[in-house]
Amino acid sequence: MQSNQLDYLPILIQFVLAVGFVVGTIIVSGKLGPKRSSSKKDKNFECGIESIGNARIPFSVKYFLVAILFVLFDVEVIFLYPWAVNFKELGMEGMVKMVIFMTLLLIGFFYIIKKKALEWE
């Protein structure tokens, strides 16, 4: 079945409404919100404890590596949902492609485990 551009109109309307709501909320809250500032209000505050020293302490690279790997594998799982929904329609070809996809994903996961990227010291 051929689709035309009018089939995408509801998606465009929903996108415009979502962006419009976010932008509108930010503008209205900026206009209606209080605008008083003082030295006490502008002071850094963290859980009731006075800030001491520099806030830019270095983080371990392992922290960022684990975060990036989490995002990577989390996004890969998102690709499983459309496949599961269309499982019967895709047939054997879809199954073969998903097995290839999952094999590559597992190879990457075992590579990460072999390199000990998820182990903390």
PDB file of C-alpha atoms in Angstrom:
ATOM      1  CA  MET A   1       0.000   0.000   0.000  1.00  0.00           C
ATOM      2  CA  GLN A   2       1.346   3.392  -1.019  1.00  0.00           C
ATOM      3  CA  SER A   3       1.254   6.167   1.561  1.00  0.00           C
ATOM      4  CA  ASN A   4       0.938   9.818   0.761  1.00  0.00           C
ATOM      5  CA  GLN A   5       1.945  12.928   2.632  1.00  0.00           C
ATOM      6  CA  LEU A   6      -1.500  13.396   4.218  1.00  0.00           C
ATOM      7  CA  ASP A   7      -0.954  10.223   6.242  1.00  0.00           C
ATOM      8  CA  TYR A   8       1.755  12.069   8.198  1.00  0.00           C
ATOM      9  CA  LEU A   9      -0.438  15.086   9.018  1.00  0.00           C
ATOM     10  CA  PRO A  10      -1.562  13.768  12.471  1.00  0.00           C
ATOM     11  CA  ILE A  11       2.092  13.196  13.429  1.00  0.00           C
ATOM     12  CA  LEU A  12       2.991  16.726  12.344  1.00  0.00           C
ATOM     13  CA  ILE A  13       0.044  18.182  14.297  1.00  0.00           C
ATOM     14  CA  GLN A  14       1.034  16.236  17.426  1.00  0.00           C
ATOM     15  CA  PHE A  15       4.665  17.376  17.099  1.00  0.00           C
ATOM     16  CA  VAL A  16       3.626  21.031  16.675  1.00  0.00           C
ATOM     17  CA  LEU A  17       1.282  20.810  19.677  1.00  0.00           C
ATOM     18  CA  ALA A  18       3.966  19.202  21.866  1.00  0.00           C
ATOM     19  CA  VAL A  19       6.631  21.761  20.944  1.00  0.00           C
ATOM     20  CA  GLY A  20       4.116  24.593  21.237  1.00  0.00           C
ATOM     21  CA  PHE A  21       3.082  23.435  24.714  1.00  0.00           C
ATOM     22  CA  VAL A  22       6.681  23.260  25.933  1.00  0.00           C
ATOM     23  CA  VAL A  23       7.652  26.629  24.453  1.00  0.00           C
ATOM     24  CA  GLY A  24       4.405  28.222  25.689  1.00  0.00           C
ATOM     25  CA  THR A  25       4.894  26.891  29.208  1.00  0.00           C
ATOM     26  CA  ILE A  26       8.453  28.198  29.366  1.00  0.00           C
ATOM     27  CA  ILE A  27       7.433  31.649  28.105  1.00  0.00           C
ATOM     28  CA  VAL A  28       4.386  31.940  30.405  1.00  0.00           C
ATOM     29  CA  SER A  29       6.303  30.784  33.491  1.00  0.00           C
ATOM     30  CA  GLY A  30       9.098  33.249  32.674  1.00  0.00           C
ATOM     31  CA  LYS A  31       6.624  36.128  32.388  1.00  0.00           C
ATOM     32  CA  LEU A  32       4.456  35.246  35.404  1.00  0.00           C
ATOM     33  CA  GLY A  33       7.161  34.006  37.777  1.00  0.00           C
ATOM     34  CA  PRO A  34       8.825  36.122  40.474  1.00  0.00           C
ATOM     35  CA  LYS A  35      11.883  38.112  39.453  1.00  0.00           C
ATOM     36  CA  ARG A  36      13.440  39.034  42.781  1.00  0.00           C
ATOM     37  CA  SER A  37      17.094  38.284  43.288  1.00  0.00           C
ATOM     38  CA  SER A  38      19.346  38.815  46.269  1.00  0.00           C
ATOM     39  CA  SER A  39      22.759  37.682  47.417  1.00  0.00           C
ATOM     40  CA  LYS A  40      21.164  34.945  49.539  1.00  0.00           C
ATOM     41  CA  LYS A  41      19.020  33.651  46.663  1.00  0.00           C
ATOM     42  CA  ASP A  42      21.905  33.634  44.212  1.00  0.00           C
ATOM     43  CA  LYS A  43      24.164  31.689  46.587  1.00  0.00           C
ATOM     44  CA  ASN A  44      24.983  28.044  45.767  1.00  0.00           C
ATOM     45  CA  PHE A  45      23.002  25.594  47.887  1.00  0.00           C
ATOM     46  CA  GLU A  46      23.316  21.830  48.070  1.00  0.00           C
ATOM     47  CA  CYS A  47      21.141  19.845  50.503  1.00  0.00           C
ATOM     48  CA  GLY A  48      21.506  22.376  53.294  1.00  0.00           C
ATOM     49  CA  ILE A  49      25.298  22.149  53.327  1.00  0.00           C
ATOM     50  CA  GLU A  50      27.474  25.141  52.559  1.00  0.00           C
ATOM     51  CA  SER A  51      29.522  24.727  49.404  1.00  0.00           C
ATOM     52  CA  ILE A  52      33.250  24.422  50.013  1.00  0.00           C
ATOM     53  CA  GLY A  53      35.902  24.374  47.307  1.00  0.00           C
ATOM     54  CA  ASN A  54      35.599  23.923  43.591  1.00  0.00           C
ATOM     55  CA  ALA A  55      32.484  22.237  42.224  1.00  0.00           C
ATOM     56  CA  ARG A  56      34.390  20.909  39.198  1.00  0.00           C
ATOM     57  CA  ILE A  57      35.909  17.783  40.691  1.00  0.00           C
ATOM     58  CA  PRO A  58      37.019  15.238  38.079  1.00  0.00           C
ATOM     59  CA  PHE A  59      34.950  12.075  37.585  1.00  0.00           C
ATOM     60  CA  SER A  60      36.419   8.721  36.712  1.00  0.00           C
ATOM     61  CA  VAL A  61      36.331   7.826  33.021  1.00  0.00           C
ATOM     62  CA  LYS A  62      34.708   4.533  34.073  1.00  0.00           C
ATOM     63  CA  TYR A  63      31.633   6.486  35.185  1.00  0.00           C
ATOM     64  CA  PHE A  64      31.164   8.000  31.729  1.00  0.00           C
ATOM     65  CA  LEU A  65      31.969   4.693  30.023  1.00  0.00           C
ATOM     66  CA  VAL A  66      29.252   2.884  31.983  1.00  0.00           C
ATOM     67  CA  ALA A  67      26.791   5.694  31.259  1.00  0.00           C
ATOM     68  CA  ILE A  68      27.499   5.588  27.514  1.00  0.00           C
ATOM     69  CA  LEU A  69      27.269   1.797  27.444  1.00  0.00           C
ATOM     70  CA  PHE A  70      23.956   1.924  29.295  1.00  0.00           C
ATOM     71  CA  VAL A  71      22.548   4.363  26.758  1.00  0.00           C
ATOM     72  CA  LEU A  72      23.895   2.296  23.874  1.00  0.00           C
ATOM     73  CA  PHE A  73      22.366  -0.988  25.036  1.00  0.00           C
ATOM     74  CA  ASP A  74      19.187   0.724  26.214  1.00  0.00           C
ATOM     75  CA  VAL A  75      18.616   2.208  22.759  1.00  0.00           C
ATOM     76  CA  GLU A  76      19.276  -1.184  21.167  1.00  0.00           C
ATOM     77  CA  VAL A  77      16.422  -2.666  23.206  1.00  0.00           C
ATOM     78  CA  ILE A  78      14.066  -0.075  21.709  1.00  0.00           C
ATOM     79  CA  PHE A  79      14.539  -1.763  18.327  1.00  0.00           C
ATOM     80  CA  LEU A  80      13.050  -4.976  19.732  1.00  0.00           C
ATOM     81  CA  TYR A  81       9.590  -3.480  20.243  1.00  0.00           C
ATOM     82  CA  PRO A  82       8.665  -2.792  16.588  1.00  0.00           C
ATOM     83  CA  TRP A  83      10.006  -6.214  15.665  1.00  0.00           C
ATOM     84  CA  ALA A  84       7.872  -7.893  18.336  1.00  0.00           C
ATOM     85  CA  VAL A  85       4.765  -6.008  17.209  1.00  0.00           C
ATOM     86  CA  ASN A  86       5.267  -7.016  13.550  1.00  0.00           C
ATOM     87  CA  PHE A  87       6.653 -10.485  14.262  1.00  0.00           C
ATOM     88  CA  LYS A  88       4.085 -12.429  12.216  1.00  0.00           C
ATOM     89  CA  GLU A  89       4.131 -10.022   9.280  1.00  0.00           C
ATOM     90  CA  LEU A  90       7.931 -10.077   8.974  1.00  0.00           C
ATOM     91  CA  GLY A  91       8.057 -13.855   8.737  1.00  0.00           C
ATOM     92  CA  MET A  92      11.270 -15.817   8.514  1.00  0.00           C
ATOM     93  CA  GLU A  93      13.193 -12.931   6.925  1.00  0.00           C
ATOM     94  CA  GLY A  94      12.454 -10.734   9.935  1.00  0.00           C
ATOM     95  CA  MET A  95      13.489 -13.533  12.270  1.00  0.00           C
ATOM     96  CA  VAL A  96      16.826 -13.994  10.486  1.00  0.00           C
ATOM     97  CA  LYS A  97      17.514 -10.248  10.585  1.00  0.00           C
ATOM     98  CA  MET A  98      16.708 -10.113  14.302  1.00  0.00           C
ATOM     99  CA  VAL A  99      18.976 -13.091  15.014  1.00  0.00           C
ATOM    100  CA  ILE A 100      21.796 -11.253  13.186  1.00  0.00           C
ATOM    101  CA  PHE A 101      21.014  -8.076  15.154  1.00  0.00           C
ATOM    102  CA  MET A 102      20.973  -9.899  18.500  1.00  0.00           C
ATOM    103  CA  THR A 103      24.178 -11.779  17.606  1.00  0.00           C
ATOM    104  CA  LEU A 104      25.994  -8.515  16.918  1.00  0.00           C
ATOM    105  CA  LEU A 105      24.581  -7.066  20.126  1.00  0.00           C
ATOM    106  CA  LEU A 106      25.787 -10.061  22.146  1.00  0.00           C
ATOM    107  CA  ILE A 107      29.222  -9.936  20.504  1.00  0.00           C
ATOM    108  CA  GLY A 108      29.498  -6.298  21.597  1.00  0.00           C
ATOM    109  CA  PHE A 109      28.315  -7.168  25.094  1.00  0.00           C
ATOM    110  CA  PHE A 110      30.834 -10.020  25.471  1.00  0.00           C
ATOM    111  CA  TYR A 111      33.578  -7.735  24.133  1.00  0.00           C
ATOM    112  CA  ILE A 112      32.722  -5.200  26.843  1.00  0.00           C
ATOM    113  CA  ILE A 113      32.816  -7.921  29.493  1.00  0.00           C
ATOM    114  CA  LYS A 114      36.174  -9.215  28.161  1.00  0.00           C
ATOM    115  CA  LYS A 115      37.645  -5.686  28.301  1.00  0.00           C
ATOM    116  CA  LYS A 116      36.311  -5.384  31.885  1.00  0.00           C
ATOM    117  CA  ALA A 117      34.574  -2.103  31.099  1.00  0.00           C
ATOM    118  CA  LEU A 118      31.845  -2.814  33.636  1.00  0.00           C
ATOM    119  CA  GLU A 119      34.154  -3.718  36.530  1.00  0.00           C
ATOM    120  CA  TRP A 120      34.852  -1.128  39.214  1.00  0.00           C
ATOM    121  CA  GLU A 121      38.086  -1.055  41.176  1.00  0.00           C
TER     122      GLU A 121
END
